[in-house]
PDB file of C-alpha atoms in Angstrom:
ATOM      1  CA  MET M 713       0.000   0.000   0.000  1.00 48.00           C
ATOM      2  CA  LEU M 714       1.450   3.386  -1.001  1.00 49.00           C
ATOM      3  CA  ASN M 715       1.980   6.011   1.654  1.00 56.00           C
ATOM      4  CA  SER M 716       1.339   9.722   1.148  1.00 55.00           C
ATOM      5  CA  SER M 717       4.982  10.449   0.198  1.00 59.00           C
ATOM      6  CA  ALA M 718       4.947   7.785  -2.500  1.00 58.00           C
ATOM      7  CA  ILE M 719       1.636   9.075  -3.851  1.00 55.00           C
ATOM      8  CA  PHE M 720       3.016  12.616  -3.919  1.00 54.00           C
ATOM      9  CA  ALA M 721       6.153  11.483  -5.760  1.00 60.00           C
ATOM     10  CA  LEU M 722       4.062   9.560  -8.291  1.00 56.00           C
ATOM     11  CA  SER M 723       1.781  12.523  -8.933  1.00 58.00           C
ATOM     12  CA  ALA M 724       4.818  14.822  -9.282  1.00 61.00           C
ATOM     13  CA  GLU M 725       6.298  12.472 -11.865  1.00 61.00           C
ATOM     14  CA  ARG M 726       3.044  12.418 -13.839  1.00 59.00           C
ATOM     15  CA  LEU M 727       2.800  16.195 -13.548  1.00 56.00           C
ATOM     16  CA  ASN M 728       6.244  16.649 -15.122  1.00 61.00           C
ATOM     17  CA  THR M 729       5.681  14.190 -17.957  1.00 63.00           C
ATOM     18  CA  THR M 730       2.082  14.805 -19.035  1.00 63.00           C
ATOM     19  CA  ASP M 731       1.172  17.272 -21.796  1.00 68.00           C
ATOM     20  CA  ASN M 732      -2.527  17.428 -20.867  1.00 71.00           C
ATOM     21  CA  PRO M 733      -3.242  20.892 -19.341  1.00 75.00           C
ATOM     22  CA  GLU M 734      -6.389  19.692 -17.551  1.00 75.00           C
ATOM     23  CA  LEU M 735      -4.536  16.716 -16.048  1.00 73.00           C
ATOM     24  CA  GLN M 736      -1.702  19.014 -14.966  1.00 72.00           C
ATOM     25  CA  ARG M 737      -4.186  21.304 -13.219  1.00 75.00           C
ATOM     26  CA  ARG M 738      -5.833  18.412 -11.388  1.00 77.00           C
ATOM     27  CA  LEU M 739      -2.539  16.882 -10.320  1.00 72.00           C
ATOM     28  CA  ALA M 740      -1.334  20.250  -9.020  1.00 74.00           C
ATOM     29  CA  LEU M 741      -4.524  20.685  -6.997  1.00 75.00           C
ATOM     30  CA  TYR M 742      -4.167  17.151  -5.680  1.00 72.00           C
ATOM     31  CA  GLN M 743      -0.596  17.870  -4.539  1.00 71.00           C
ATOM     32  CA  VAL M 744      -1.771  20.971  -2.678  1.00 72.00           C
ATOM     33  CA  PHE M 745      -4.517  18.984  -0.972  1.00 72.00           C
ATOM     34  CA  LEU M 746      -2.100  16.191  -0.070  1.00 72.00           C
ATOM     35  CA  ARG M 747       0.355  18.634   1.539  1.00 72.00           C
ATOM     36  CA  LEU M 748      -2.457  20.245   3.518  1.00 69.00           C
ATOM     37  CA  TYR M 749      -3.651  16.849   4.705  1.00 67.00           C
ATOM     38  CA  GLU M 750      -0.143  15.853   5.821  1.00 69.00           C
ATOM     39  CA  GLN M 751       0.178  19.019   7.901  1.00 67.00           C
ATOM     40  CA  ASN M 752      -3.304  18.860   9.387  1.00 66.00           C
ATOM     41  CA  ARG M 753      -4.927  15.443   9.361  1.00 62.00           C
ATOM     42  CA  GLY M 754      -8.044  16.806  11.013  1.00 67.00           C
ATOM     43  CA  LEU M 755      -8.680  19.003   7.987  1.00 62.00           C
ATOM     44  CA  LEU M 756     -10.265  16.196   5.976  1.00 63.00           C
ATOM     45  CA  GLU M 757     -12.660  15.352   8.803  1.00 68.00           C
ATOM     46  CA  GLU M 758     -13.679  19.007   9.049  1.00 70.00           C
ATOM     47  CA  ILE M 759     -14.283  19.194   5.295  1.00 68.00           C
ATOM     48  CA  LEU M 760     -16.342  16.008   5.377  1.00 65.00           C
ATOM     49  CA  SER M 761     -18.385  17.249   8.331  1.00 70.00           C
ATOM     50  CA  LEU M 762     -19.129  20.472   6.479  1.00 67.00           C
ATOM     51  CA  GLU M 763     -20.079  18.493   3.396  1.00 61.00           C
ATOM     52  CA  ASN M 764     -22.417  16.243   5.366  1.00 63.00           C
ATOM     53  CA  GLY M 765     -24.057  19.183   7.131  1.00 61.00           C
ATOM     54  CA  SER M 766     -24.436  21.312   4.021  1.00 56.00           C
ATOM     55  CA  SER M 767     -27.605  19.560   2.843  1.00 58.00           C
ATOM     56  CA  LYS M 768     -29.379  20.378   6.121  1.00 60.00           C
ATOM     57  CA  ALA M 769     -28.171  23.972   5.985  1.00 56.00           C
ATOM     58  CA  LEU M 770     -29.324  24.384   2.385  1.00 54.00           C
ATOM     59  CA  ALA M 771     -32.790  23.179   3.306  1.00 59.00           C
ATOM     60  CA  SER M 772     -33.446  26.475   5.078  1.00 58.00           C
ATOM     61  CA  VAL M 773     -31.897  28.661   2.363  1.00 65.00           C
ATOM     62  CA  THR M 774     -34.207  30.532  -0.027  1.00 75.00           C
ATOM     63  CA  LEU M 775     -32.699  30.973  -3.480  1.00 88.00           C
ATOM     64  CA  PRO M 776     -33.705  34.359  -4.951  1.00 93.00           C
ATOM     65  CA  TYR M 777     -34.992  34.394  -8.503  1.00 95.00           C
ATOM     66  CA  ILE M 778     -36.913  36.404 -11.092  1.00 96.00           C
ATOM     67  CA  GLN M 779     -38.839  34.726 -13.879  1.00 96.00           C
ATOM     68  CA  GLY M 780     -40.140  36.509 -16.947  1.00 95.00           C
ATOM     69  CA  LEU M 781     -43.449  34.957 -17.968  1.00 93.00           C
ATOM     70  CA  VAL M 782     -45.280  35.578 -21.242  1.00 92.00           C
ATOM     71  CA  LEU M 783     -48.841  34.282 -21.045  1.00 86.00           C
ATOM     72  CA  ARG M 784     -51.484  35.130 -23.642  1.00 82.00           C
ATOM     73  CA  GLN M 785     -49.740  38.370 -24.613  1.00 84.00           C
ATOM     74  CA  GLN M 786     -49.596  39.428 -20.968  1.00 91.00           C
ATOM     75  CA  ILE M 787     -46.163  39.931 -19.435  1.00 94.00           C
ATOM     76  CA  TYR M 788     -45.445  38.999 -15.817  1.00 94.00           C
ATOM     77  CA  LEU M 789     -42.474  38.952 -13.503  1.00 95.00           C
ATOM     78  CA  VAL M 790     -42.652  36.189 -10.901  1.00 95.00           C
ATOM     79  CA  THR M 791     -40.148  36.714  -8.099  1.00 94.00           C
ATOM     80  CA  ASN M 792     -39.360  36.115  -4.436  1.00 93.00           C
ATOM     81  CA  ILE M 793     -36.783  38.902  -3.991  1.00 92.00           C
ATOM     82  CA  LEU M 794     -39.360  41.164  -2.333  1.00 91.00           C
ATOM     83  CA  GLY M 795     -39.972  38.782   0.560  1.00 82.00           C
ATOM     84  CA  ASN M 796     -43.292  37.212   1.612  1.00 78.00           C
ATOM     85  CA  GLY M 797     -42.859  34.358  -0.856  1.00 87.00           C
ATOM     86  CA  SER M 798     -43.200  34.406  -4.621  1.00 91.00           C
ATOM     87  CA  GLN M 799     -45.262  37.167  -6.219  1.00 91.00           C
ATOM     88  CA  SER M 800     -46.581  37.732  -9.730  1.00 93.00           C
ATOM     89  CA  LEU M 801     -46.098  41.320 -10.893  1.00 93.00           C
ATOM     90  CA  THR M 802     -47.547  43.069 -13.927  1.00 93.00           C
ATOM     91  CA  GLN M 803     -46.709  46.556 -15.172  1.00 93.00           C
ATOM     92  CA  SER M 804     -48.443  48.458 -17.964  1.00 93.00           C
ATOM     93  CA  GLN M 805     -45.115  49.595 -19.473  1.00 94.00           C
ATOM     94  CA  ASN M 806     -43.489  46.166 -19.024  1.00 95.00           C
ATOM     95  CA  LEU M 807     -40.810  47.978 -17.040  1.00 96.00           C
ATOM     96  CA  TRP M 808     -39.691  46.884 -13.575  1.00 97.00           C
ATOM     97  CA  ILE M 809     -37.159  49.115 -11.814  1.00 96.00           C
ATOM     98  CA  ILE M 810     -35.009  47.797  -8.962  1.00 97.00           C
ATOM     99  CA  GLY M 811     -33.468  50.088  -6.342  1.00 96.00           C
ATOM    100  CA  ARG M 812     -33.554  51.478  -2.799  1.00 95.00           C
ATOM    101  CA  ASP M 813     -35.983  54.360  -3.374  1.00 93.00           C
ATOM    102  CA  SER M 814     -39.431  52.898  -2.771  1.00 91.00           C
ATOM    103  CA  GLN M 815     -41.025  56.085  -4.154  1.00 93.00           C
ATOM    104  CA  ARG M 816     -39.294  55.827  -7.557  1.00 93.00           C
ATOM    105  CA  VAL M 817     -39.051  52.080  -8.185  1.00 95.00           C
ATOM    106  CA  ASN M 818     -41.549  49.225  -8.293  1.00 93.00           C
ATOM    107  CA  LEU M 819     -39.168  46.567  -6.948  1.00 95.00           C
ATOM    108  CA  PRO M 820     -37.748  48.203  -3.791  1.00 95.00           C
ATOM    109  CA  ILE M 821     -34.852  46.373  -2.109  1.00 93.00           C
ATOM    110  CA  SER M 822     -33.206  47.429   1.168  1.00 91.00           C
ATOM    111  CA  ASP M 823     -29.553  47.082   0.162  1.00 91.00           C
ATOM    112  CA  LYS M 824     -27.066  49.866   0.888  1.00 91.00           C
ATOM    113  CA  ARG M 825     -24.982  48.791  -2.131  1.00 93.00           C
ATOM    114  CA  LEU M 826     -27.926  49.392  -4.450  1.00 96.00           C
ATOM    115  CA  SER M 827     -28.420  52.828  -5.990  1.00 96.00           C
ATOM    116  CA  ARG M 828     -31.745  54.573  -5.508  1.00 95.00           C
ATOM    117  CA  ARG M 829     -32.654  53.603  -9.087  1.00 96.00           C
ATOM    118  CA  HIS M 830     -30.137  50.881  -9.820  1.00 97.00           C
ATOM    119  CA  ALA M 831     -31.352  48.861 -12.797  1.00 96.00           C
ATOM    120  CA  ALA M 832     -34.468  47.819 -14.686  1.00 96.00           C
ATOM    121  CA  ILE M 833     -35.830  44.723 -16.341  1.00 97.00           C
ATOM    122  CA  ARG M 834     -37.714  45.584 -19.502  1.00 96.00           C
ATOM    123  CA  TYR M 835     -39.666  43.539 -22.023  1.00 96.00           C
ATOM    124  CA  VAL M 836     -39.494  44.819 -25.607  1.00 95.00           C
ATOM    125  CA  ASN M 837     -40.414  43.066 -28.863  1.00 92.00           C
ATOM    126  CA  GLY M 838     -40.384  39.567 -27.442  1.00 92.00           C
ATOM    127  CA  TYR M 839     -37.224  39.830 -25.299  1.00 95.00           C
ATOM    128  CA  PHE M 840     -36.296  40.699 -21.732  1.00 97.00           C
ATOM    129  CA  TYR M 841     -33.432  43.127 -21.143  1.00 97.00           C
ATOM    130  CA  LEU M 842     -31.451  44.279 -18.121  1.00 97.00           C
ATOM    131  CA  VAL M 843     -30.825  48.022 -18.195  1.00 96.00           C
ATOM    132  CA  ASP M 844     -28.283  49.657 -15.898  1.00 96.00           C
ATOM    133  CA  LEU M 845     -29.506  53.101 -14.805  1.00 95.00           C
ATOM    134  CA  GLY M 846     -26.083  54.580 -14.097  1.00 93.00           C
ATOM    135  CA  SER M 847     -25.684  52.718 -10.797  1.00 94.00           C
ATOM    136  CA  ARG M 848     -22.643  53.392  -8.652  1.00 92.00           C
ATOM    137  CA  ASN M 849     -21.735  49.734  -8.034  1.00 93.00           C
ATOM    138  CA  GLY M 850     -22.754  48.445 -11.445  1.00 94.00           C
ATOM    139  CA  SER M 851     -24.918  45.644 -12.785  1.00 96.00           C
ATOM    140  CA  TYR M 852     -23.564  42.259 -13.858  1.00 97.00           C
ATOM    141  CA  ILE M 853     -24.842  39.307 -15.883  1.00 96.00           C
ATOM    142  CA  ASN M 854     -22.857  36.107 -15.375  1.00 95.00           C
ATOM    143  CA  GLY M 855     -19.995  38.224 -14.043  1.00 93.00           C
ATOM    144  CA  GLU M 856     -19.938  40.508 -17.094  1.00 94.00           C
ATOM    145  CA  PRO M 857     -20.644  44.209 -16.458  1.00 95.00           C
ATOM    146  CA  VAL M 858     -23.684  45.698 -18.174  1.00 95.00           C
ATOM    147  CA  ARG M 859     -22.557  48.881 -19.894  1.00 88.00           C
ATOM    148  CA  ARG M 860     -25.992  50.124 -20.761  1.00 90.00           C
ATOM    149  CA  CYS M 861     -28.400  47.407 -21.807  1.00 94.00           C
ATOM    150  CA  MET M 862     -28.029  43.657 -22.282  1.00 96.00           C
ATOM    151  CA  ARG M 863     -30.478  41.012 -23.440  1.00 96.00           C
ATOM    152  CA  LEU M 864     -31.333  38.354 -20.847  1.00 97.00           C
ATOM    153  CA  LYS M 865     -31.246  34.610 -21.474  1.00 96.00           C
ATOM    154  CA  ASP M 866     -32.810  31.752 -19.543  1.00 95.00           C
ATOM    155  CA  GLY M 867     -30.656  30.844 -16.537  1.00 95.00           C
ATOM    156  CA  ASP M 868     -28.627  34.075 -16.393  1.00 96.00           C
ATOM    157  CA  ARG M 869     -27.085  35.022 -13.036  1.00 96.00           C
ATOM    158  CA  ILE M 870     -27.633  38.696 -12.202  1.00 96.00           C
ATOM    159  CA  ARG M 871     -25.862  40.718  -9.519  1.00 96.00           C
ATOM    160  CA  LEU M 872     -26.969  44.203  -8.494  1.00 95.00           C
ATOM    161  CA  GLY M 873     -25.072  45.574  -5.512  1.00 91.00           C
ATOM    162  CA  SER M 874     -25.237  42.802  -2.897  1.00 91.00           C
ATOM    163  CA  LEU M 875     -28.348  41.308  -4.515  1.00 93.00           C
ATOM    164  CA  SER M 876     -27.773  38.176  -6.610  1.00 94.00           C
ATOM    165  CA  PHE M 877     -30.498  36.156  -8.274  1.00 95.00           C
ATOM    166  CA  ALA M 878     -31.161  33.812 -11.177  1.00 96.00           C
ATOM    167  CA  PHE M 879     -33.286  34.930 -14.108  1.00 97.00           C
ATOM    168  CA  PHE M 880     -35.541  32.525 -15.978  1.00 96.00           C
ATOM    169  CA  ILE M 881     -37.734  33.004 -19.027  1.00 95.00           C
ATOM    170  CA  CYS M 882     -40.958  31.180 -19.833  1.00 90.00           C
ATOM    171  CA  ASN M 883     -42.319  31.956 -23.305  1.00 83.00           C
ATOM    172  CA  PHE M 884     -44.297  28.798 -23.954  1.00 77.00           C
ATOM    173  CA  MET M 885     -47.253  27.063 -22.375  1.00 76.00           C
ATOM    174  CA  GLN M 886     -47.901  23.363 -22.947  1.00 78.00           C
ATOM    175  CA  SER M 887     -50.684  20.993 -21.942  1.00 81.00           C
ATOM    176  CA  PRO M 888     -49.312  17.524 -21.113  1.00 79.00           C
ATOM    177  CA  PRO M 889     -51.478  14.581 -22.287  1.00 84.00           C
ATOM    178  CA  GLN M 890     -53.989  13.088 -19.908  1.00 80.00           C
ATOM    179  CA  LEU M 891     -52.873   9.996 -18.018  1.00 75.00           C
ATOM    180  CA  SER M 892     -54.688   7.118 -16.400  1.00 72.00           C
ATOM    181  CA  ALA M 893     -56.535   8.077 -13.228  1.00 67.00           C
ATOM    182  CA  ASP M 894     -54.916   5.406 -11.036  1.00 73.00           C
ATOM    183  CA  ILE M 895     -53.259   8.015  -8.804  1.00 72.00           C
ATOM    184  CA  PRO M 896     -55.444   8.846  -5.785  1.00 71.00           C
ATOM    185  CA  SER M 897     -56.724  12.379  -5.480  1.00 72.00           C
ATOM    186  CA  PRO M 898     -55.779  14.421  -2.384  1.00 70.00           C
ATOM    187  CA  HIS M 899     -59.235  13.756  -0.945  1.00 70.00           C
ATOM    188  CA  ASP M 900     -58.860  10.006  -1.472  1.00 65.00           C
ATOM    189  CA  ALA M 901     -55.392  10.058   0.104  1.00 62.00           C
ATOM    190  CA  VAL M 902     -56.705  11.849   3.200  1.00 63.00           C
ATOM    191  CA  THR M 903     -59.644   9.453   3.449  1.00 69.00           C
ATOM    192  CA  ALA M 904     -57.321   6.449   3.147  1.00 65.00           C
ATOM    193  CA  ALA M 905     -55.043   7.829   5.874  1.00 64.00           C
ATOM    194  CA  GLN M 906     -58.010   8.403   8.172  1.00 71.00           C
ATOM    195  CA  ARG M 907     -59.316   4.906   7.467  1.00 70.00           C
ATOM    196  CA  GLN M 908     -55.910   3.413   8.247  1.00 68.00           C
ATOM    197  CA  GLY M 909     -55.730   5.433  11.461  1.00 65.00           C
ATOM    198  CA  ASN M 910     -59.150   4.167  12.521  1.00 67.00           C
ATOM    199  CA  GLU M 911     -58.161   0.559  11.779  1.00 62.00           C
ATOM    200  CA  GLU M 912     -54.954   0.893  13.822  1.00 63.00           C
ATOM    201  CA  GLU M 913     -56.922   2.396  16.700  1.00 65.00           C
ATOM    202  CA  GLU M 914     -59.419  -0.458  16.544  1.00 64.00           C
ATOM    203  CA  ILE M 915     -56.619  -3.062  16.587  1.00 60.00           C
ATOM    204  CA  THR M 916     -54.987  -1.341  19.563  1.00 61.00           C
ATOM    205  CA  THR M 917     -58.301  -1.226  21.401  1.00 61.00           C
ATOM    206  CA  ASN M 918     -58.861  -4.947  20.817  1.00 62.00           C
ATOM    207  CA  LEU M 919     -55.423  -5.755  22.214  1.00 58.00           C
ATOM    208  CA  LEU M 920     -56.043  -3.892  25.462  1.00 58.00           C
ATOM    209  CA  PRO M 921     -57.694  -5.695  28.372  1.00 58.00           C
ATOM    210  CA  PRO M 922     -61.307  -4.780  29.036  1.00 61.00           C
ATOM    211  CA  PRO M 923     -61.776  -1.884  31.438  1.00 59.00           C
ATOM    212  CA  SER M 924     -62.451  -2.828  35.025  1.00 55.00           C
ATOM    213  CA  ASP M 925     -64.752  -1.108  37.459  1.00 53.00           C
ATOM    214  CA  GLU M 926     -63.929  -0.019  41.007  1.00 50.00           C
ATOM    215  CA  SER M 927     -65.123  -3.357  42.435  1.00 49.00           C
ATOM    216  CA  ASN M 928     -62.145  -5.092  40.847  1.00 52.00           C
ATOM    217  CA  TRP M 929     -59.476  -2.863  42.448  1.00 48.00           C
ATOM    218  CA  ASP M 930     -59.159  -5.142  45.436  1.00 50.00           C
ATOM    219  CA  ALA M 931     -58.620  -8.134  43.142  1.00 49.00           C
ATOM    220  CA  ARG M 932     -55.911  -6.300  41.180  1.00 49.00           C
ATOM    221  CA  TRP M 933     -54.099  -5.117  44.323  1.00 47.00           C
ATOM    222  CA  PRO M 934     -54.755  -7.881  46.921  1.00 50.00           C
ATOM    223  CA  ASP M 935     -53.950  -7.107  50.555  1.00 48.00           C
ATOM    224  CA  GLU M 936     -52.253  -3.784  49.888  1.00 49.00           C
ATOM    225  CA  ASP M 937     -53.391  -0.263  49.334  1.00 55.00           C
ATOM    226  CA  THR M 938     -51.600   2.563  47.562  1.00 56.00           C
ATOM    227  CA  SER M 939     -49.522   3.689  50.548  1.00 58.00           C
ATOM    228  CA  ILE M 940     -48.198   0.164  51.150  1.00 59.00           C
ATOM    229  CA  PHE M 941     -47.341  -0.203  47.465  1.00 55.00           C
ATOM    230  CA  LEU M 942     -45.401   3.106  47.404  1.00 56.00           C
ATOM    231  CA  GLN M 943     -43.541   2.153  50.603  1.00 58.00           C
ATOM    232  CA  ARG M 944     -42.522  -1.152  49.053  1.00 60.00           C
ATOM    233  CA  GLN M 945     -41.204   0.578  45.911  1.00 55.00           C
ATOM    234  CA  GLN M 946     -39.178   2.969  48.063  1.00 55.00           C
ATOM    235  CA  ASP M 947     -37.704   0.093  50.092  1.00 60.00           C
ATOM    236  CA  GLU M 948     -36.599  -1.647  46.888  1.00 56.00           C
ATOM    237  CA  LEU M 949     -34.751   1.478  45.725  1.00 52.00           C
ATOM    238  CA  LEU M 950     -32.855   1.854  49.032  1.00 53.00           C
TER     239      LEU M 950
END
């Protein structure tokens, strides 16, 4: 079995002899990781613990988005960047302005890195555009600065100040074919769950002994009352 030094030497040899740039990059990264692991063996455990806990942390994270929706010649923006869940927004000019000034924009965001009127999303002639309104900190699409106006594509990543969100476009509406009705409706599912709960309760009830009246207490606790029973339990614990 090779130790870490032998693995490092082997990767260094491959790194010096290979002509594949991608393989060279991966081997170099592997060497860096190997050196870090040799100096701090607890590092890998910390990385793995973060990796294992990331799925639980992501479950509580809300991913901001804006979706441009074209439906029967009506234009909508569906977004969750305003808080209070997703909202569907219409605007007679098909112009949605993002910024800090709630009196001059229709998508107000409390972000000190946003300008008062930072940028706008506009729908013109079948396309959505991002327009920078001379913001101080700039507007970016997929890391590229928007000089004045740039057409948006499905899946673009937009950053305005400290606000980052994904932009999606939906131009088409489809009606999937009807399928067999062998999937229970929500009402049927609830009824089935209630029926199962009632059956389990009935089974549990049948397994329990029949209730006894007060006349049977003496038979259940012969020759001792409650005080004697408690005293006996205390004596057993001592």
